[in-house]
Tab-separated table of C-alpha atoms in Angstrom:
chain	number	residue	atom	x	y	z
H	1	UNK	CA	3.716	-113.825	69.940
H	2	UNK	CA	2.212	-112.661	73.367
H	3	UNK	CA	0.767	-115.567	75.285
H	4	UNK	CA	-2.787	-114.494	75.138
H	5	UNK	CA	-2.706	-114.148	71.019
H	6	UNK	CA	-1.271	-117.704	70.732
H	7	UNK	CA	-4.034	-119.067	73.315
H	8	UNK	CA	-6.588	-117.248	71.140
H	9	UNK	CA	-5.102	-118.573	67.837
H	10	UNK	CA	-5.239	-122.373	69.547
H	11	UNK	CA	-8.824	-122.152	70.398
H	12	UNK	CA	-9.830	-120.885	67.207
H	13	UNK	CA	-7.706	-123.563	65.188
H	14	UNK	CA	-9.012	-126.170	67.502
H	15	UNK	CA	-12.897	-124.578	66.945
H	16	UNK	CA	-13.260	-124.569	63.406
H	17	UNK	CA	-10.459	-127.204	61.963
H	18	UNK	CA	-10.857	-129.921	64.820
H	19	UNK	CA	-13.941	-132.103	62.912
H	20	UNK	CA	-11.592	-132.041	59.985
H	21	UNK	CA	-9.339	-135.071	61.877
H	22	UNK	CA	-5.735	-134.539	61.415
H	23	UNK	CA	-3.543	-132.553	64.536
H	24	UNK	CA	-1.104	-131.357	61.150
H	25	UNK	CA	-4.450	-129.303	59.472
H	26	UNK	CA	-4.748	-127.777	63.244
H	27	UNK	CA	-1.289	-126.830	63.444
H	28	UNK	CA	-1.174	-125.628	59.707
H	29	UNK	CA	-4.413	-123.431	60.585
H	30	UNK	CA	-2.641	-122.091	63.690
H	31	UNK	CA	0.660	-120.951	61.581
H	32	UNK	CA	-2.150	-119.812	58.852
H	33	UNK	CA	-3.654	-117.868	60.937
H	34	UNK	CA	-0.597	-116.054	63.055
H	35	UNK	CA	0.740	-115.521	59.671
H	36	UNK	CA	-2.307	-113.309	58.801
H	37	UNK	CA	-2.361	-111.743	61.783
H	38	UNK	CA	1.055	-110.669	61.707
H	39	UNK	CA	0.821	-109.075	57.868
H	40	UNK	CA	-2.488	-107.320	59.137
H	41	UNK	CA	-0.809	-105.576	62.296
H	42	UNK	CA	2.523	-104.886	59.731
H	43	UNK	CA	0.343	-103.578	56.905
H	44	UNK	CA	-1.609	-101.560	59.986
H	45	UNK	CA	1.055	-100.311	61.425
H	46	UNK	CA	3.062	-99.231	58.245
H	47	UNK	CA	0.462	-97.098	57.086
H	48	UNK	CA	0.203	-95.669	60.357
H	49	UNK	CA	4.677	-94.607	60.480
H	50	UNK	CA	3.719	-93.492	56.551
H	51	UNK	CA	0.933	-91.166	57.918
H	52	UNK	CA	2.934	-89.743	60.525
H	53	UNK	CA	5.554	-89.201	58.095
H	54	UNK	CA	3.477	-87.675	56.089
H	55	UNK	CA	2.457	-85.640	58.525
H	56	UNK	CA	5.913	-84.609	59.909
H	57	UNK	CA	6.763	-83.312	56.082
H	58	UNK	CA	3.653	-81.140	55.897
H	59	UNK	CA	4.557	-79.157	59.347
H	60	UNK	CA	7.905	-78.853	57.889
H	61	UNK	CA	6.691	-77.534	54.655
H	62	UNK	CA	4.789	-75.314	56.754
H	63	UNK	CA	7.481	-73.983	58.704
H	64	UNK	CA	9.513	-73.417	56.234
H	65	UNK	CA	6.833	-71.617	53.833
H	66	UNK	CA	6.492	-69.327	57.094
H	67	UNK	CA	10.353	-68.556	57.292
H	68	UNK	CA	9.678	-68.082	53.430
H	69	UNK	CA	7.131	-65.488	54.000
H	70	UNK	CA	9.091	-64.244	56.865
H	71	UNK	CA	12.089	-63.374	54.840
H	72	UNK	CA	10.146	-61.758	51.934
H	73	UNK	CA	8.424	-59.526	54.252
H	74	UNK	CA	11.859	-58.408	55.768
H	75	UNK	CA	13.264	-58.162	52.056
H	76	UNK	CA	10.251	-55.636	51.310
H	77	UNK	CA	10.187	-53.645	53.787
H	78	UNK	CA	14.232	-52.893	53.686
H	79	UNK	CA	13.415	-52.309	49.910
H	80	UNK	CA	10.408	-49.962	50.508
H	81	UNK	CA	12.241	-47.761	52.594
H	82	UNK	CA	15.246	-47.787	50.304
H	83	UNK	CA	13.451	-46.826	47.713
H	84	UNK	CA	11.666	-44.361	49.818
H	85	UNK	CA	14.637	-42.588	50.627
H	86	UNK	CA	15.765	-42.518	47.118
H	87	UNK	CA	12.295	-40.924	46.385
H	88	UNK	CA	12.550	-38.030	49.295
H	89	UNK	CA	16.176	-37.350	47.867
H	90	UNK	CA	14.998	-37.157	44.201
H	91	UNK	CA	11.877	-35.011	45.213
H	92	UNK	CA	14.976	-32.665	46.987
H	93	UNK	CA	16.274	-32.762	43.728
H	94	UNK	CA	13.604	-31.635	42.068
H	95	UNK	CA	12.124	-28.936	44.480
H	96	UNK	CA	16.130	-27.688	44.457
H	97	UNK	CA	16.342	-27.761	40.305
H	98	UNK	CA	12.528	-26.195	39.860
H	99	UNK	CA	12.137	-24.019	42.787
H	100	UNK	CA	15.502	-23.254	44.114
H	101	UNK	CA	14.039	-23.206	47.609
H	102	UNK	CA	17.239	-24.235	49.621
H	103	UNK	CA	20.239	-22.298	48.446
H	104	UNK	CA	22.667	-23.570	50.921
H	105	UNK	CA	22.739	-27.093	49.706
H	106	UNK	CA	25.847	-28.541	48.721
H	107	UNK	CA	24.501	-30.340	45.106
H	108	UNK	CA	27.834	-32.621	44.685
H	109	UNK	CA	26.918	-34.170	48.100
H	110	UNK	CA	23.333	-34.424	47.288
H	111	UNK	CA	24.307	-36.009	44.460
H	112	UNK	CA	26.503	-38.208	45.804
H	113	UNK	CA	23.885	-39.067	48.475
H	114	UNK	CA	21.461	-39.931	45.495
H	115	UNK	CA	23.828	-41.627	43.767
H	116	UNK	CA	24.893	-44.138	46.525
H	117	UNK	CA	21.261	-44.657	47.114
H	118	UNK	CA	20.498	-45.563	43.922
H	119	UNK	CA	23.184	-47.731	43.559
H	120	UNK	CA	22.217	-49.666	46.553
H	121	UNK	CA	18.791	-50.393	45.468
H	122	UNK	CA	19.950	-51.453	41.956
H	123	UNK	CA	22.149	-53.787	43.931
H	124	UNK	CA	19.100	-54.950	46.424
H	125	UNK	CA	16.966	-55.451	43.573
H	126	UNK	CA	18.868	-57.302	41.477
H	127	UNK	CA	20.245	-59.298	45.267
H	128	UNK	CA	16.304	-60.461	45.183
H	129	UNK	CA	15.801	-61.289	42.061
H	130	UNK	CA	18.976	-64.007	41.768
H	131	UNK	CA	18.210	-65.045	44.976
H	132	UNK	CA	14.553	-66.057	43.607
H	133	UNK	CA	15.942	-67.339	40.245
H	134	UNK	CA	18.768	-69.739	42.631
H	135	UNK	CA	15.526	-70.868	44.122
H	136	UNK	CA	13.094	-71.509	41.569
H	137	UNK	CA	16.233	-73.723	40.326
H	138	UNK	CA	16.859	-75.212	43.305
H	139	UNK	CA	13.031	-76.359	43.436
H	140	UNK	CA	13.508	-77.411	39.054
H	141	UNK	CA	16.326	-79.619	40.299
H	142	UNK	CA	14.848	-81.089	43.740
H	143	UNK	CA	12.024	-82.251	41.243
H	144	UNK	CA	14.078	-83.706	38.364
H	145	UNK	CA	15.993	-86.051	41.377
């Protein structure tokens, strides 16, 4: 120990276990007492390092939760307009089959157009919703270790 804690320690020994006679019940008192003192500043300082920690894992939690949101956002909005292309090209459809309003359209390309578009949402939609199932598992598992 510093020099200063093991003068301190002495004078206390020597202060309150002196009138009990023996130099062994002064030394024992001084090794009691450094003892004590050491398990207080260890116990002090360990919940201090398990506070940080704790700390550390909540801003990572939080940072990840934001890159969470982050990518969801992202997802929707590629999905929204997807899906509101799909809708313009169906309401072409429609205004084409009903009102025959455009009579230079080429339908098998319009078709194929809708086709495609629907096929990549289908495959976007069912891209998010594995991706959510793989990590609701991966958060079952992380918990069961």
């Amino acid at each position: 120990m510093s020099v200063k804690l093991d003068r301190l320690i002495d004078d206390f020994a020597r202060a309150h276990f002196a009138d009990k006679g023996l130099k062994e019940n002064v030394y024992a008192a001084q090794k009691k007492l450094e003892e004590d003192i050491i398990e207080e500043i260890s116990e002090e300082k360990s919940q201090e390092i398990a506070a940080r920690a704790n700390q550390i894992k909540q801003q990572e939690q939080v940072k990840a939760q934001f890159r969470e949101l982050k990518a969801v956002y992202i997802q929707c909005i590629f999905l929204a307009l997807l899906i509101g292309l799909l809708g313009s090209h169906l309401y072409d459809l429609m205004k084409y089959w009903l009102y025959d309003t455009t009579p230079d359209v080429d339908i098998t390309r319009f078709g194929f157009g809708l086709v495609i578009t629907l096929i990549i949402c289908i495959i976007v939609c069912v891209w998010m919703f594995v991706s959510q199932i793989i990590k609701v598992y991966e958060i079952f598992i992380s918990k069961k270790d």
